[in-house]
PDB file of C-alpha atoms in Angstrom:
ATOM      1  CA  MET A   1      69.615  -7.116 -23.866  1.00 40.00           C
ATOM      2  CA  LYS A   2      72.412  -6.797 -26.387  1.00 47.00           C
ATOM      3  CA  THR A   3      72.211  -4.163 -29.091  1.00 53.00           C
ATOM      4  CA  SER A   4      73.990  -4.149 -32.426  1.00 59.00           C
ATOM      5  CA  GLY A   5      76.392  -1.369 -33.298  1.00 69.00           C
ATOM      6  CA  SER A   6      73.996   0.082 -35.859  1.00 80.00           C
ATOM      7  CA  LEU A   7      71.074   0.122 -33.393  1.00 83.00           C
ATOM      8  CA  CYS A   8      73.292   1.760 -30.784  1.00 86.00           C
ATOM      9  CA  GLU A   9      74.382   4.455 -33.243  1.00 88.00           C
ATOM     10  CA  GLN A  10      70.769   5.030 -34.303  1.00 88.00           C
ATOM     11  CA  PHE A  11      69.612   5.454 -30.710  1.00 90.00           C
ATOM     12  CA  LEU A  12      72.464   7.831 -29.861  1.00 91.00           C
ATOM     13  CA  ARG A  13      71.855   9.808 -33.057  1.00 90.00           C
ATOM     14  CA  GLN A  14      68.185  10.191 -32.128  1.00 91.00           C
ATOM     15  CA  THR A  15      69.134  11.239 -28.587  1.00 92.00           C
ATOM     16  CA  PHE A  16      71.481  13.938 -29.863  1.00 92.00           C
ATOM     17  CA  SER A  17      68.929  15.140 -32.410  1.00 91.00           C
ATOM     18  CA  LYS A  18      66.154  15.384 -29.812  1.00 91.00           C
ATOM     19  CA  TYR A  19      67.992  16.756 -26.785  1.00 90.00           C
ATOM     20  CA  VAL A  20      71.389  18.168 -27.673  1.00 91.00           C
ATOM     21  CA  VAL A  21      71.821  19.677 -31.130  1.00 91.00           C
ATOM     22  CA  PRO A  22      70.335  23.131 -31.890  1.00 86.00           C
ATOM     23  CA  GLY A  23      67.940  23.402 -34.837  1.00 86.00           C
ATOM     24  CA  GLN A  24      70.377  25.068 -37.229  1.00 88.00           C
ATOM     25  CA  PHE A  25      72.382  21.834 -37.261  1.00 92.00           C
ATOM     26  CA  ARG A  26      71.522  18.187 -37.932  1.00 92.00           C
ATOM     27  CA  VAL A  27      72.908  14.853 -36.755  1.00 94.00           C
ATOM     28  CA  THR A  28      73.941  12.380 -39.406  1.00 93.00           C
ATOM     29  CA  SER A  29      76.675   9.826 -40.028  1.00 93.00           C
ATOM     30  CA  GLY A  30      79.109   9.145 -42.824  1.00 94.00           C
ATOM     31  CA  TYR A  31      82.256  10.644 -44.270  1.00 95.00           C
ATOM     32  CA  ILE A  32      84.231  13.881 -44.213  1.00 95.00           C
ATOM     33  CA  ALA A  33      85.699  15.309 -47.418  1.00 93.00           C
ATOM     34  CA  THR A  34      88.346  17.909 -48.142  1.00 90.00           C
ATOM     35  CA  PRO A  35      89.305  19.158 -51.625  1.00 87.00           C
ATOM     36  CA  GLU A  36      92.710  17.507 -51.151  1.00 89.00           C
ATOM     37  CA  LEU A  37      91.227  14.103 -50.290  1.00 91.00           C
ATOM     38  CA  LEU A  38      88.911  14.271 -53.294  1.00 89.00           C
ATOM     39  CA  ALA A  39      91.651  15.406 -55.678  1.00 86.00           C
ATOM     40  CA  GLU A  40      93.951  12.612 -54.541  1.00 88.00           C
ATOM     41  CA  LYS A  41      91.084  10.078 -54.649  1.00 86.00           C
ATOM     42  CA  LYS A  42      91.888   8.889 -51.144  1.00 87.00           C
ATOM     43  CA  ASN A  43      89.532   7.032 -48.858  1.00 91.00           C
ATOM     44  CA  LEU A  44      87.403   9.472 -46.900  1.00 94.00           C
ATOM     45  CA  PRO A  45      87.432   9.276 -43.077  1.00 94.00           C
ATOM     46  CA  GLN A  46      84.225   7.853 -41.557  1.00 95.00           C
ATOM     47  CA  CYS A  47      82.523   8.853 -38.295  1.00 95.00           C
ATOM     48  CA  ASP A  48      79.677   7.243 -36.354  1.00 95.00           C
ATOM     49  CA  LEU A  49      77.945  10.576 -35.694  1.00 96.00           C
ATOM     50  CA  LEU A  50      78.474  13.855 -37.508  1.00 96.00           C
ATOM     51  CA  ILE A  51      76.923  17.194 -36.596  1.00 96.00           C
ATOM     52  CA  ALA A  52      76.398  19.196 -39.777  1.00 94.00           C
ATOM     53  CA  ASP A  53      75.462  22.725 -40.755  1.00 91.00           C
ATOM     54  CA  ASN A  54      72.023  22.669 -42.399  1.00 89.00           C
ATOM     55  CA  HIS A  55      72.987  25.537 -44.716  1.00 86.00           C
ATOM     56  CA  ILE A  56      75.734  23.623 -46.557  1.00 86.00           C
ATOM     57  CA  PRO A  57      74.445  20.673 -48.595  1.00 87.00           C
ATOM     58  CA  PRO A  58      76.176  17.280 -48.449  1.00 90.00           C
ATOM     59  CA  LEU A  59      78.262  16.195 -51.407  1.00 90.00           C
ATOM     60  CA  LEU A  60      76.380  12.902 -51.409  1.00 89.00           C
ATOM     61  CA  GLN A  61      73.462  11.499 -49.446  1.00 88.00           C
ATOM     62  CA  LEU A  62      72.463   7.874 -49.779  1.00 80.00           C
ATOM     63  CA  SER A  63      68.736   7.402 -50.242  1.00 71.00           C
ATOM     64  CA  SER A  64      66.872   5.648 -47.410  1.00 67.00           C
ATOM     65  CA  SER A  65      69.882   6.245 -45.204  1.00 73.00           C
ATOM     66  CA  THR A  66      71.411   8.821 -42.876  1.00 77.00           C
ATOM     67  CA  ILE A  67      74.834   8.335 -44.460  1.00 90.00           C
ATOM     68  CA  GLU A  68      76.244  11.506 -46.007  1.00 93.00           C
ATOM     69  CA  VAL A  69      79.509  12.789 -47.421  1.00 94.00           C
ATOM     70  CA  LEU A  70      80.131  16.209 -45.854  1.00 93.00           C
ATOM     71  CA  PRO A  71      82.623  18.920 -46.767  1.00 92.00           C
ATOM     72  CA  ILE A  72      84.758  19.633 -43.732  1.00 92.00           C
ATOM     73  CA  GLU A  73      83.478  23.236 -43.674  1.00 89.00           C
ATOM     74  CA  ALA A  74      79.988  21.890 -42.894  1.00 91.00           C
ATOM     75  CA  THR A  75      81.218  19.545 -40.156  1.00 94.00           C
ATOM     76  CA  ILE A  76      80.360  20.950 -36.727  1.00 94.00           C
ATOM     77  CA  GLY A  77      81.020  17.830 -34.684  1.00 96.00           C
ATOM     78  CA  LEU A  78      82.704  14.417 -34.841  1.00 97.00           C
ATOM     79  CA  ILE A  79      81.489  11.837 -32.345  1.00 97.00           C
ATOM     80  CA  GLU A  80      82.285   8.163 -31.892  1.00 97.00           C
ATOM     81  CA  ALA A  81      79.485   5.959 -30.530  1.00 96.00           C
ATOM     82  CA  LYS A  82      79.929   2.836 -28.396  1.00 95.00           C
ATOM     83  CA  ARG A  83      77.461   0.531 -26.665  1.00 94.00           C
ATOM     84  CA  THR A  84      79.609   0.115 -23.532  1.00 96.00           C
ATOM     85  CA  LEU A  85      82.615   2.287 -22.747  1.00 97.00           C
ATOM     86  CA  THR A  86      85.529   0.272 -21.397  1.00 98.00           C
ATOM     87  CA  LYS A  87      89.243   0.962 -21.539  1.00 97.00           C
ATOM     88  CA  LYS A  88      89.452  -0.966 -24.810  1.00 98.00           C
ATOM     89  CA  THR A  89      86.409   0.534 -26.537  1.00 98.00           C
ATOM     90  CA  LEU A  90      87.304   4.071 -25.436  1.00 98.00           C
ATOM     91  CA  ALA A  91      90.906   3.596 -26.621  1.00 98.00           C
ATOM     92  CA  ASP A  92      89.561   2.367 -29.973  1.00 98.00           C
ATOM     93  CA  ALA A  93      87.274   5.403 -30.228  1.00 98.00           C
ATOM     94  CA  LEU A  94      90.061   7.874 -29.387  1.00 98.00           C
ATOM     95  CA  ASP A  95      92.411   6.177 -31.868  1.00 98.00           C
ATOM     96  CA  HIS A  96      89.780   6.346 -34.600  1.00 98.00           C
ATOM     97  CA  LEU A  97      89.080  10.033 -33.956  1.00 98.00           C
ATOM     98  CA  ALA A  98      92.818  10.734 -34.150  1.00 97.00           C
ATOM     99  CA  LYS A  99      93.004   8.964 -37.531  1.00 97.00           C
ATOM    100  CA  VAL A 100      90.008  10.934 -38.825  1.00 96.00           C
ATOM    101  CA  ILE A 101      91.569  14.220 -37.714  1.00 96.00           C
ATOM    102  CA  ASP A 102      94.963  13.307 -39.153  1.00 96.00           C
ATOM    103  CA  SER A 103      93.479  12.335 -42.521  1.00 95.00           C
ATOM    104  CA  THR A 104      91.966  15.811 -42.946  1.00 93.00           C
ATOM    105  CA  GLY A 105      95.424  17.401 -42.871  1.00 93.00           C
ATOM    106  CA  ARG A 106      94.384  19.732 -40.041  1.00 91.00           C
ATOM    107  CA  ALA A 107      95.665  17.838 -36.994  1.00 94.00           C
ATOM    108  CA  SER A 108      98.126  20.515 -35.854  1.00 94.00           C
ATOM    109  CA  THR A 109      95.600  23.374 -35.879  1.00 94.00           C
ATOM    110  CA  LEU A 110      92.208  21.705 -35.495  1.00 94.00           C
ATOM    111  CA  LYS A 111      91.480  23.383 -32.135  1.00 96.00           C
ATOM    112  CA  THR A 112      93.640  26.512 -32.388  1.00 95.00           C
ATOM    113  CA  ASP A 113      91.815  29.843 -32.409  1.00 91.00           C
ATOM    114  CA  ARG A 114      93.870  32.527 -30.675  1.00 86.00           C
ATOM    115  CA  GLU A 115      91.553  35.439 -31.431  1.00 82.00           C
ATOM    116  CA  LEU A 116      88.197  33.795 -30.776  1.00 81.00           C
ATOM    117  CA  ASN A 117      86.193  36.657 -32.284  1.00 77.00           C
ATOM    118  CA  ARG A 118      84.315  35.039 -35.141  1.00 76.00           C
ATOM    119  CA  TYR A 119      80.833  36.418 -35.835  1.00 73.00           C
ATOM    120  CA  ASN A 120      78.114  33.889 -35.065  1.00 77.00           C
ATOM    121  CA  LYS A 121      74.878  34.676 -36.880  1.00 74.00           C
ATOM    122  CA  TYR A 122      72.937  32.151 -34.805  1.00 72.00           C
ATOM    123  CA  VAL A 123      73.566  33.740 -31.422  1.00 70.00           C
ATOM    124  CA  GLY A 124      74.438  37.319 -32.387  1.00 65.00           C
ATOM    125  CA  PHE A 125      77.990  37.187 -31.003  1.00 57.00           C
ATOM    126  CA  ASP A 126      80.970  38.766 -32.741  1.00 56.00           C
ATOM    127  CA  ASN A 127      83.290  37.220 -30.160  1.00 59.00           C
ATOM    128  CA  SER A 128      83.743  33.967 -28.217  1.00 72.00           C
ATOM    129  CA  SER A 129      82.718  31.947 -31.289  1.00 85.00           C
ATOM    130  CA  SER A 130      84.865  29.875 -33.627  1.00 88.00           C
ATOM    131  CA  ASP A 131      84.542  27.299 -36.397  1.00 90.00           C
ATOM    132  CA  LYS A 132      86.354  24.565 -34.466  1.00 94.00           C
ATOM    133  CA  PRO A 133      84.439  21.251 -34.386  1.00 95.00           C
ATOM    134  CA  LEU A 134      83.122  19.485 -31.303  1.00 97.00           C
ATOM    135  CA  ILE A 135      84.886  16.164 -30.730  1.00 98.00           C
ATOM    136  CA  GLY A 136      83.509  13.542 -28.393  1.00 98.00           C
ATOM    137  CA  VAL A 137      82.807   9.942 -27.462  1.00 98.00           C
ATOM    138  CA  VAL A 138      79.380   8.819 -26.280  1.00 97.00           C
ATOM    139  CA  GLY A 139      78.150   5.437 -25.091  1.00 96.00           C
ATOM    140  CA  LEU A 140      75.035   3.835 -23.697  1.00 95.00           C
ATOM    141  CA  ASN A 141      76.696   2.720 -20.462  1.00 95.00           C
ATOM    142  CA  SER A 142      79.976   2.784 -18.580  1.00 97.00           C
ATOM    143  CA  GLY A 143      82.127  -0.241 -17.824  1.00 97.00           C
ATOM    144  CA  PHE A 144      84.653   1.727 -15.752  1.00 98.00           C
ATOM    145  CA  SER A 145      85.038   1.239 -12.014  1.00 97.00           C
ATOM    146  CA  ASN A 146      86.423   4.772 -11.613  1.00 97.00           C
ATOM    147  CA  PHE A 147      85.079   6.711 -14.580  1.00 98.00           C
ATOM    148  CA  GLY A 148      86.732  10.077 -13.966  1.00 97.00           C
ATOM    149  CA  ARG A 149      90.231   8.834 -13.233  1.00 98.00           C
ATOM    150  CA  GLU A 150      90.393   6.065 -15.826  1.00 98.00           C
ATOM    151  CA  VAL A 151      88.895   8.080 -18.678  1.00 98.00           C
ATOM    152  CA  SER A 152      91.015  11.183 -18.030  1.00 98.00           C
ATOM    153  CA  GLU A 153      94.187   9.059 -17.858  1.00 98.00           C
ATOM    154  CA  LEU A 154      93.358   7.442 -21.193  1.00 98.00           C
ATOM    155  CA  ILE A 155      92.679  10.817 -22.835  1.00 98.00           C
ATOM    156  CA  VAL A 156      96.104  12.038 -21.702  1.00 98.00           C
ATOM    157  CA  GLU A 157      97.781   8.790 -22.763  1.00 98.00           C
ATOM    158  CA  LYS A 158      96.275   9.082 -26.244  1.00 98.00           C
ATOM    159  CA  GLN A 159      96.948  12.852 -26.492  1.00 97.00           C
ATOM    160  CA  SER A 160      93.308  13.148 -27.573  1.00 98.00           C
ATOM    161  CA  LEU A 161      91.598  16.387 -28.589  1.00 98.00           C
ATOM    162  CA  VAL A 162      88.157  15.291 -27.343  1.00 98.00           C
ATOM    163  CA  ASP A 163      85.860  17.879 -25.750  1.00 98.00           C
ATOM    164  CA  PHE A 164      83.799  15.407 -23.740  1.00 98.00           C
ATOM    165  CA  VAL A 165      83.159  11.740 -22.965  1.00 98.00           C
ATOM    166  CA  TRP A 166      79.631  10.749 -21.917  1.00 97.00           C
ATOM    167  CA  THR A 167      77.623   7.628 -21.188  1.00 97.00           C
ATOM    168  CA  LEU A 168      73.847   7.883 -21.013  1.00 95.00           C
ATOM    169  CA  ASP A 169      73.686   5.894 -17.772  1.00 95.00           C
ATOM    170  CA  GLY A 170      74.965   8.934 -15.877  1.00 96.00           C
ATOM    171  CA  PHE A 171      78.723   9.418 -16.322  1.00 97.00           C
ATOM    172  CA  ALA A 172      80.568  12.213 -18.103  1.00 98.00           C
ATOM    173  CA  LEU A 173      83.890  13.998 -18.321  1.00 98.00           C
ATOM    174  CA  VAL A 174      83.817  17.674 -19.358  1.00 98.00           C
ATOM    175  CA  PRO A 175      86.535  20.375 -19.589  1.00 98.00           C
ATOM    176  CA  SER A 176      86.685  22.789 -16.673  1.00 97.00           C
ATOM    177  CA  PHE A 177      88.961  25.087 -14.699  1.00 96.00           C
ATOM    178  CA  GLN A 178      90.017  24.742 -11.091  1.00 95.00           C
ATOM    179  CA  THR A 179      90.535  28.262  -9.763  1.00 91.00           C
ATOM    180  CA  ALA A 180      92.854  29.498  -7.019  1.00 85.00           C
ATOM    181  CA  ALA A 181      89.803  29.649  -4.727  1.00 87.00           C
ATOM    182  CA  ASP A 182      89.288  25.912  -5.449  1.00 87.00           C
ATOM    183  CA  THR A 183      86.049  26.504  -7.338  1.00 91.00           C
ATOM    184  CA  LEU A 184      85.271  24.715 -10.584  1.00 92.00           C
ATOM    185  CA  LEU A 185      84.188  26.478 -13.798  1.00 93.00           C
ATOM    186  CA  HIS A 186      82.908  24.688 -16.890  1.00 94.00           C
ATOM    187  CA  TYR A 187      84.493  25.519 -20.250  1.00 95.00           C
ATOM    188  CA  THR A 188      81.814  25.477 -22.947  1.00 93.00           C
ATOM    189  CA  HIS A 189      83.812  26.086 -26.088  1.00 92.00           C
ATOM    190  CA  THR A 190      85.363  23.942 -28.811  1.00 95.00           C
ATOM    191  CA  ALA A 191      88.306  26.309 -29.506  1.00 94.00           C
ATOM    192  CA  ARG A 192      91.532  26.426 -27.511  1.00 95.00           C
ATOM    193  CA  PRO A 193      94.501  28.801 -27.544  1.00 95.00           C
ATOM    194  CA  GLU A 194      96.597  25.894 -28.848  1.00 95.00           C
ATOM    195  CA  THR A 195      95.761  22.495 -30.335  1.00 96.00           C
ATOM    196  CA  LYS A 196      96.618  20.388 -27.304  1.00 96.00           C
ATOM    197  CA  THR A 197      94.982  17.795 -25.117  1.00 97.00           C
ATOM    198  CA  TRP A 198      92.822  19.785 -22.671  1.00 98.00           C
ATOM    199  CA  THR A 199      94.903  19.133 -19.554  1.00 97.00           C
ATOM    200  CA  HIS A 200      98.161  19.865 -21.405  1.00 97.00           C
ATOM    201  CA  LEU A 201      97.053  23.483 -21.666  1.00 97.00           C
ATOM    202  CA  ILE A 202      98.282  25.736 -18.861  1.00 95.00           C
ATOM    203  CA  GLU A 203      96.851  28.876 -17.298  1.00 94.00           C
ATOM    204  CA  ALA A 204      99.330  31.060 -19.218  1.00 94.00           C
ATOM    205  CA  ASP A 205      97.926  29.793 -22.547  1.00 95.00           C
ATOM    206  CA  PHE A 206      94.697  31.574 -21.630  1.00 94.00           C
ATOM    207  CA  SER A 207      95.998  34.585 -19.704  1.00 92.00           C
ATOM    208  CA  THR A 208      98.352  35.645 -22.530  1.00 92.00           C
ATOM    209  CA  ALA A 209      95.892  35.069 -25.398  1.00 91.00           C
ATOM    210  CA  ASN A 210      94.670  37.908 -27.613  1.00 88.00           C
ATOM    211  CA  SER A 211      91.044  37.044 -26.904  1.00 87.00           C
ATOM    212  CA  THR A 212      89.377  38.739 -23.942  1.00 86.00           C
ATOM    213  CA  PHE A 213      87.191  35.644 -23.658  1.00 86.00           C
ATOM    214  CA  TYR A 214      90.202  33.420 -23.000  1.00 90.00           C
ATOM    215  CA  ARG A 215      91.634  35.920 -20.548  1.00 90.00           C
ATOM    216  CA  SER A 216      88.403  35.818 -18.544  1.00 89.00           C
ATOM    217  CA  PHE A 217      89.369  32.332 -17.359  1.00 90.00           C
ATOM    218  CA  SER A 218      91.865  31.724 -14.598  1.00 89.00           C
ATOM    219  CA  GLY A 219      92.979  28.505 -13.040  1.00 94.00           C
ATOM    220  CA  LYS A 220      94.195  25.087 -14.066  1.00 95.00           C
ATOM    221  CA  PRO A 221      92.501  23.225 -16.946  1.00 97.00           C
ATOM    222  CA  ILE A 222      91.129  19.950 -15.559  1.00 97.00           C
ATOM    223  CA  TRP A 223      88.605  17.289 -16.489  1.00 98.00           C
ATOM    224  CA  MET A 224      85.497  17.460 -14.306  1.00 97.00           C
ATOM    225  CA  SER A 225      83.808  14.133 -13.695  1.00 97.00           C
ATOM    226  CA  LEU A 226      80.009  14.124 -13.462  1.00 97.00           C
ATOM    227  CA  GLU A 227      78.677  10.972 -11.826  1.00 96.00           C
ATOM    228  CA  PRO A 228      75.560   9.863  -9.927  1.00 95.00           C
ATOM    229  CA  GLY A 229      75.868   9.886  -6.176  1.00 92.00           C
ATOM    230  CA  GLY A 230      74.723  11.822  -3.135  1.00 88.00           C
ATOM    231  CA  ASP A 231      71.993  14.201  -4.242  1.00 87.00           C
ATOM    232  CA  GLN A 232      72.999  13.924  -7.919  1.00 92.00           C
ATOM    233  CA  SER A 233      70.952  11.364  -9.830  1.00 94.00           C
ATOM    234  CA  ARG A 234      71.621   9.876 -13.251  1.00 94.00           C
ATOM    235  CA  GLU A 235      68.871  12.120 -14.610  1.00 94.00           C
ATOM    236  CA  THR A 236      70.633  15.160 -13.153  1.00 95.00           C
ATOM    237  CA  VAL A 237      73.886  14.205 -14.880  1.00 96.00           C
ATOM    238  CA  PHE A 238      71.982  13.638 -18.134  1.00 95.00           C
ATOM    239  CA  ALA A 239      70.413  17.104 -17.911  1.00 95.00           C
ATOM    240  CA  LYS A 240      73.722  18.781 -17.047  1.00 96.00           C
ATOM    241  CA  VAL A 241      75.560  17.205 -19.961  1.00 96.00           C
ATOM    242  CA  ILE A 242      72.770  18.123 -22.381  1.00 95.00           C
ATOM    243  CA  GLY A 243      72.996  21.735 -21.224  1.00 95.00           C
ATOM    244  CA  LEU A 244      76.789  21.910 -21.417  1.00 95.00           C
ATOM    245  CA  VAL A 245      77.144  20.218 -24.807  1.00 95.00           C
ATOM    246  CA  SER A 246      74.216  22.149 -26.327  1.00 94.00           C
ATOM    247  CA  LEU A 247      75.741  25.450 -25.195  1.00 91.00           C
ATOM    248  CA  THR A 248      79.112  24.417 -26.584  1.00 94.00           C
ATOM    249  CA  ILE A 249      77.594  23.546 -29.966  1.00 93.00           C
ATOM    250  CA  SER A 250      75.622  26.808 -30.090  1.00 90.00           C
ATOM    251  CA  ARG A 251      78.890  28.763 -29.880  1.00 89.00           C
ATOM    252  CA  ILE A 252      80.221  27.187 -33.085  1.00 91.00           C
ATOM    253  CA  ALA A 253      80.076  29.460 -36.123  1.00 84.00           C
ATOM    254  CA  PRO A 254      80.221  27.245 -39.241  1.00 78.00           C
ATOM    255  CA  GLY A 255      83.138  27.744 -41.592  1.00 68.00           C
ATOM    256  CA  SER A 256      82.632  29.812 -44.733  1.00 68.00           C
ATOM    257  CA  MET A 257      83.181  28.368 -48.184  1.00 69.00           C
ATOM    258  CA  ALA A 258      84.958  30.343 -50.910  1.00 68.00           C
ATOM    259  CA  GLU A 259      83.849  30.152 -54.545  1.00 67.00           C
ATOM    260  CA  ARG A 260      86.909  28.085 -55.411  1.00 70.00           C
ATOM    261  CA  GLN A 261      85.950  25.557 -52.729  1.00 71.00           C
ATOM    262  CA  VAL A 262      82.433  25.305 -54.145  1.00 70.00           C
ATOM    263  CA  SER A 263      83.968  24.321 -57.467  1.00 71.00           C
ATOM    264  CA  ASP A 264      86.386  21.879 -55.814  1.00 73.00           C
ATOM    265  CA  TYR A 265      83.583  20.147 -53.924  1.00 75.00           C
ATOM    266  CA  TYR A 266      80.441  20.308 -56.015  1.00 70.00           C
ATOM    267  CA  LEU A 267      81.773  20.458 -59.564  1.00 64.00           C
ATOM    268  CA  SER A 268      85.206  18.846 -59.744  1.00 61.00           C
ATOM    269  CA  ALA A 269      84.199  16.089 -57.333  1.00 48.00           C
ATOM    270  CA  ARG A 270      81.521  14.664 -59.559  1.00 47.00           C
TER     271      ARG A 270
END
């Protein structure tokens, strides 16, 4: 049965709301605003799914709709939704995410957090938390013959900053480390020592960082492919991805908003 784009987005939004996103955040869709974009009256970048901080109100919310205009400080995650992930649809999603990121004026530093010691009131940490957003692509099903290889190659080709790619029929790519002992360790954080595609980071980026959290990792950054097969079912992959992405989101400490920004957003913008 074919599904329209809007029905697909609605289903994926409901899935994230029910299984993935912690209660202090909400899943919506719409547009991201910065004071600069509003002042220059430019078109605001649109995303299929946005994860938002419940404690910062939207600039605009359309009645009888999930569409909102969010200040970037309230934006916890940016996710593109597709019915079927193929090379073309994934390339389109990665290109669109790159345009959204570029339009915010933060492309060169979007993932960079060298200290990684932000206080997170939701989990009681004063380290290993940052305000860097989760970036991902999610689909209902995969059209790839070799999900791990083809998706990782496309991410590198596009120089994408995505944190994960996931299809609900049991395929996912998540950031990990391959250690000298040939073990694999998941990386459940949205921040990086530098704003680079995950596999363009090197071990020295972590080992020489100021953050003790970064220095606790050793090995080569790789993409780990989670797929059904052997004793791993589609349901097992689904559960693993929910756990990994939920933990990653819980580590995000929303950005603060200065009084001047309040005026720029909620007063001047009207």
